[in-house]
């Protein structure tokens, strides 16, 4: 080999090595300079150092890449210190992505990245990401050999997971986790104190949610006092000790023992300000707790001063002389949102219009938080937080309308109520329409992984932890990829419903709409008809909701109504009066947008007039006055596609489950009845598999599933049974179908875990996510025989070209008037279970329209050709008309 060439190679190798070392050193030097004097300007220079690194075309070594991980972790830490939580999350996420992608080592990624990232997710309400991150680093610690400080990291994971459970409303899981850890693990006094503080806070949150008795408050106090005993001699735990005093202050504030609350809060403040780590957000949080206590004590001016201090801490360039900050000064921050809410509450009665403007700022921050979320569950919980604020705004709008009689207040109130209606479902439908192929693929993969995790978790003690973790790991990677795609798009806010278009459609459909909002203190109902909107409300804080629940309880068993007909009659009339449904209207089509527990109410079975009869067919039901259709929201009704008038074909799924404990013997009769009326494909017995259903679903206008279903419970999701497997409601999301109608001839297909803002997490919801707009589904366990009778009449009505909602109403009336059915079987339990959600407009076959238009033009053309004189007369007449118009 040429000696000169060899020297050149050696020189090149040394140069590259020195250059690489220089790159790495340059990054670490930039980090050192920044950490020594952190500031917004220094943060910008640190970002520029990273940008220069990625611009450099030279290959990146693992040591260099690790330096970028360290840079982003330091950057994230100080971004969080500066109150830039969203930026901090992005930096931590970038560090974690690089660390995983290049399989880096020699850095405590858990301590410096995953732990703070999980905590930040919790703070901003991204609970699924938080839970996934914490579970992932807990798994890493448990499975890695000789992991440094493994026990400390396991403890941190348990503590942080309990925080996630608390924040996301899974209080029972937090309590179980904390109690089990205290009972089974060997812990130091400091660790016991930390866990007991969290346990006390969990009890406190549970008492707030469930309105528990004084003895339950005692459990809270006992846990917190025990925590203080363990922590008071632990110098390093002064912040946790401060938190215990703050929790005791919160407890006493809720009990209206303000003197004790104030004493505990002062102790907490003294300890807190003695600690070195005083992040702006933590200081603001303490001020908020002071402001809340002062407000409840009636010290309004002092409370406002605390709120002003929060604004100074959290809002860049805040000018206290301004009435309110601008939206462009705001960012995703829950403490800031809480402060706005409290400020609006203070001004709610003395300055209602200003209070509305402040609430608008809270809604704006909520939208920013929502736009940062990926997972459905986190979005639902975030949406729930808006309920209390929305209820207060509705009360203000109602008051202002009564004072000034301006219709704009009712319109704004309606828009606000509508915004809370199935927002996640609306957003998903909108997103899936405009999403790129890459985004759709990621969404589908995320949903599949979520389903896989849920199914594995259902195995309980037999679940494979490594399988769950592998799915969580992949889910995290996909979530970060999806965030990267969405970061290029402008954050969106939900569009308002076009009220003019809504009124026009209601008039065209000859319908009245009643739109409910279920608050904690009031049930609001908007009535829309004849281009007018009305708002009324009923106090729900005492007896009203008990009456609704009592009425729904009549449908728990087949015998409940029959055994107490007079009681049912009385209860049905009482709830009818409570809900103030329209009467004496020229329109007999009624569109109901329910809310909260009203999602489970069979409105058709309400009693409109008292009677002493025991003959179910002669009772006065709402069914007799209106043909009823339900909808998740006014915008779904407004944008629903018309029901096709084209020939209908049916894909029928009839597992039957012969010779098993699940056999549906009358399902065969239902099958024959539908098959006699409609062409299609009918999957029977073993052919009624989920894969067969998926492969055929897009080819038919009506999908009919006659099978078993379950509403699930707190831990088990709703599901539907095919011949070969049980499918969770969320497994239906990715079907991507667009049928004219889905009929769920099964038990409890409209029932599931209820979220006020979003509705029931039911099988029906699964089909709505998949693309179905018109659905018929059940609200309780349905009887096999009476269901087959009802379905026979329902499909006969469809055969007669009746709209689906009308076919549903007429099938129920036919059931009541059928003399072959005994009176006991005419109980509303048997006929009112199935409810129709969807469009009430009937479309006209466009092909026929085109045919008629073409035919008419052809006739006119022939007529004009063969009648020259008439053609000339028409032409001159047309010219005269044109001259007259001028």
PDB file of N, CA and C in Angstrom, residues 102-138:
ATOM      1  N   UNK A 102     -31.745   4.887  19.111  1.00  0.00           N
ATOM      2  CA  UNK A 102     -30.338   4.534  18.904  1.00  0.00           C
ATOM      3  C   UNK A 102     -29.818   3.572  19.981  1.00  0.00           C
ATOM      4  N   UNK A 103     -30.740   3.064  20.836  1.00  0.00           N
ATOM      5  CA  UNK A 103     -30.398   2.066  21.862  1.00  0.00           C
ATOM      6  C   UNK A 103     -29.209   2.516  22.705  1.00  0.00           C
ATOM      7  N   UNK A 104     -29.332   3.720  23.232  1.00  0.00           N
ATOM      8  CA  UNK A 104     -28.253   4.312  24.020  1.00  0.00           C
ATOM      9  C   UNK A 104     -28.229   3.758  25.440  1.00  0.00           C
ATOM     10  N   UNK A 105     -27.095   3.903  26.100  1.00  0.00           N
ATOM     11  CA  UNK A 105     -26.920   3.422  27.473  1.00  0.00           C
ATOM     12  C   UNK A 105     -26.122   4.462  28.259  1.00  0.00           C
ATOM     13  N   UNK A 106     -25.699   4.059  29.456  1.00  0.00           N
ATOM     14  CA  UNK A 106     -24.825   4.883  30.299  1.00  0.00           C
ATOM     15  C   UNK A 106     -25.460   6.222  30.683  1.00  0.00           C
ATOM     16  N   UNK A 107     -26.787   6.211  30.884  1.00  0.00           N
ATOM     17  CA  UNK A 107     -27.466   7.428  31.350  1.00  0.00           C
ATOM     18  C   UNK A 107     -28.729   6.999  32.088  1.00  0.00           C
ATOM     19  N   UNK A 108     -28.989   7.627  33.237  1.00  0.00           N
ATOM     20  CA  UNK A 108     -30.169   7.259  34.027  1.00  0.00           C
ATOM     21  C   UNK A 108     -31.403   7.918  33.408  1.00  0.00           C
ATOM     22  N   UNK A 109     -31.900   7.303  32.346  1.00  0.00           N
ATOM     23  CA  UNK A 109     -33.032   7.861  31.597  1.00  0.00           C
ATOM     24  C   UNK A 109     -34.302   7.916  32.433  1.00  0.00           C
ATOM     25  N   UNK A 110     -34.423   7.023  33.395  1.00  0.00           N
ATOM     26  CA  UNK A 110     -35.619   7.028  34.255  1.00  0.00           C
ATOM     27  C   UNK A 110     -35.626   8.267  35.148  1.00  0.00           C
ATOM     28  N   UNK A 111     -34.517   8.492  35.846  1.00  0.00           N
ATOM     29  CA  UNK A 111     -34.453   9.592  36.803  1.00  0.00           C
ATOM     30  C   UNK A 111     -34.559  10.951  36.129  1.00  0.00           C
ATOM     31  N   UNK A 112     -33.862  11.105  34.999  1.00  0.00           N
ATOM     32  CA  UNK A 112     -33.740  12.432  34.396  1.00  0.00           C
ATOM     33  C   UNK A 112     -34.704  12.693  33.242  1.00  0.00           C
ATOM     34  N   UNK A 113     -35.446  11.667  32.829  1.00  0.00           N
ATOM     35  CA  UNK A 113     -36.362  11.877  31.703  1.00  0.00           C
ATOM     36  C   UNK A 113     -37.762  11.310  31.974  1.00  0.00           C
ATOM     37  N   UNK A 114     -37.848  10.000  32.209  1.00  0.00           N
ATOM     38  CA  UNK A 114     -39.168   9.360  32.268  1.00  0.00           C
ATOM     39  C   UNK A 114     -39.976   9.760  33.499  1.00  0.00           C
ATOM     40  N   UNK A 115     -39.316   9.878  34.660  1.00  0.00           N
ATOM     41  CA  UNK A 115     -40.048  10.290  35.866  1.00  0.00           C
ATOM     42  C   UNK A 115     -40.631  11.698  35.725  1.00  0.00           C
ATOM     43  N   UNK A 116     -39.813  12.695  35.365  1.00  0.00           N
ATOM     44  CA  UNK A 116     -40.411  14.036  35.204  1.00  0.00           C
ATOM     45  C   UNK A 116     -41.403  14.113  34.049  1.00  0.00           C
ATOM     46  N   UNK A 117     -41.174  13.325  32.995  1.00  0.00           N
ATOM     47  CA  UNK A 117     -42.118  13.328  31.866  1.00  0.00           C
ATOM     48  C   UNK A 117     -43.475  12.782  32.307  1.00  0.00           C
ATOM     49  N   UNK A 118     -43.477  11.666  33.044  1.00  0.00           N
ATOM     50  CA  UNK A 118     -44.732  11.098  33.553  1.00  0.00           C
ATOM     51  C   UNK A 118     -45.467  12.082  34.449  1.00  0.00           C
ATOM     52  N   UNK A 119     -44.711  12.795  35.295  1.00  0.00           N
ATOM     53  CA  UNK A 119     -45.331  13.771  36.196  1.00  0.00           C
ATOM     54  C   UNK A 119     -45.934  14.946  35.433  1.00  0.00           C
ATOM     55  N   UNK A 120     -45.237  15.392  34.383  1.00  0.00           N
ATOM     56  CA  UNK A 120     -45.763  16.497  33.579  1.00  0.00           C
ATOM     57  C   UNK A 120     -47.025  16.086  32.820  1.00  0.00           C
ATOM     58  N   UNK A 121     -47.034  14.865  32.296  1.00  0.00           N
ATOM     59  CA  UNK A 121     -48.259  14.368  31.653  1.00  0.00           C
ATOM     60  C   UNK A 121     -49.432  14.437  32.632  1.00  0.00           C
ATOM     61  N   UNK A 122     -49.183  14.047  33.879  1.00  0.00           N
ATOM     62  CA  UNK A 122     -50.237  14.055  34.900  1.00  0.00           C
ATOM     63  C   UNK A 122     -50.732  15.471  35.153  1.00  0.00           C
ATOM     64  N   UNK A 123     -49.791  16.405  35.271  1.00  0.00           N
ATOM     65  CA  UNK A 123     -50.133  17.809  35.547  1.00  0.00           C
ATOM     66  C   UNK A 123     -51.033  18.389  34.462  1.00  0.00           C
ATOM     67  N   UNK A 124     -50.747  18.035  33.200  1.00  0.00           N
ATOM     68  CA  UNK A 124     -51.505  18.621  32.085  1.00  0.00           C
ATOM     69  C   UNK A 124     -52.677  17.749  31.637  1.00  0.00           C
ATOM     70  N   UNK A 125     -52.964  16.688  32.382  1.00  0.00           N
ATOM     71  CA  UNK A 125     -54.166  15.905  32.105  1.00  0.00           C
ATOM     72  C   UNK A 125     -54.009  14.833  31.051  1.00  0.00           C
ATOM     73  N   UNK A 126     -52.779  14.520  30.632  1.00  0.00           N
ATOM     74  CA  UNK A 126     -52.564  13.447  29.659  1.00  0.00           C
ATOM     75  C   UNK A 126     -52.343  12.150  30.436  1.00  0.00           C
ATOM     76  N   UNK A 127     -53.431  11.664  31.037  1.00  0.00           N
ATOM     77  CA  UNK A 127     -53.321  10.589  32.021  1.00  0.00           C
ATOM     78  C   UNK A 127     -52.909   9.250  31.408  1.00  0.00           C
ATOM     79  N   UNK A 128     -53.348   8.970  30.203  1.00  0.00           N
ATOM     80  CA  UNK A 128     -52.959   7.711  29.568  1.00  0.00           C
ATOM     81  C   UNK A 128     -51.457   7.682  29.282  1.00  0.00           C
ATOM     82  N   UNK A 129     -50.932   8.792  28.769  1.00  0.00           N
ATOM     83  CA  UNK A 129     -49.494   8.876  28.514  1.00  0.00           C
ATOM     84  C   UNK A 129     -48.718   8.778  29.818  1.00  0.00           C
ATOM     85  N   UNK A 130     -49.238   9.415  30.867  1.00  0.00           N
ATOM     86  CA  UNK A 130     -48.584   9.351  32.182  1.00  0.00           C
ATOM     87  C   UNK A 130     -48.546   7.914  32.692  1.00  0.00           C
ATOM     88  N   UNK A 131     -49.697   7.251  32.648  1.00  0.00           N
ATOM     89  CA  UNK A 131     -49.770   5.867  33.141  1.00  0.00           C
ATOM     90  C   UNK A 131     -48.850   4.954  32.327  1.00  0.00           C
ATOM     91  N   UNK A 132     -48.858   5.110  31.012  1.00  0.00           N
ATOM     92  CA  UNK A 132     -48.002   4.287  30.161  1.00  0.00           C
ATOM     93  C   UNK A 132     -46.525   4.514  30.459  1.00  0.00           C
ATOM     94  N   UNK A 133     -46.132   5.775  30.636  1.00  0.00           N
ATOM     95  CA  UNK A 133     -44.729   6.111  30.903  1.00  0.00           C
ATOM     96  C   UNK A 133     -44.274   5.523  32.237  1.00  0.00           C
ATOM     97  N   UNK A 134     -45.103   5.681  33.262  1.00  0.00           N
ATOM     98  CA  UNK A 134     -44.747   5.172  34.598  1.00  0.00           C
ATOM     99  C   UNK A 134     -44.661   3.648  34.583  1.00  0.00           C
ATOM    100  N   UNK A 135     -45.630   3.000  33.966  1.00  0.00           N
ATOM    101  CA  UNK A 135     -45.604   1.536  33.900  1.00  0.00           C
ATOM    102  C   UNK A 135     -44.391   1.042  33.121  1.00  0.00           C
ATOM    103  N   UNK A 136     -43.998   1.818  32.123  1.00  0.00           N
ATOM    104  CA  UNK A 136     -42.855   1.410  31.309  1.00  0.00           C
ATOM    105  C   UNK A 136     -41.565   1.471  32.126  1.00  0.00           C
ATOM    106  N   UNK A 137     -41.333   2.558  32.883  1.00  0.00           N
ATOM    107  CA  UNK A 137     -40.078   2.600  33.639  1.00  0.00           C
ATOM    108  C   UNK A 137     -40.126   1.670  34.853  1.00  0.00           C
ATOM    109  N   UNK A 138     -41.318   1.400  35.375  1.00  0.00           N
ATOM    110  CA  UNK A 138     -41.446   0.397  36.448  1.00  0.00           C
ATOM    111  C   UNK A 138     -41.040  -0.982  35.910  1.00  0.00           C
TER     112      UNK A 138
END
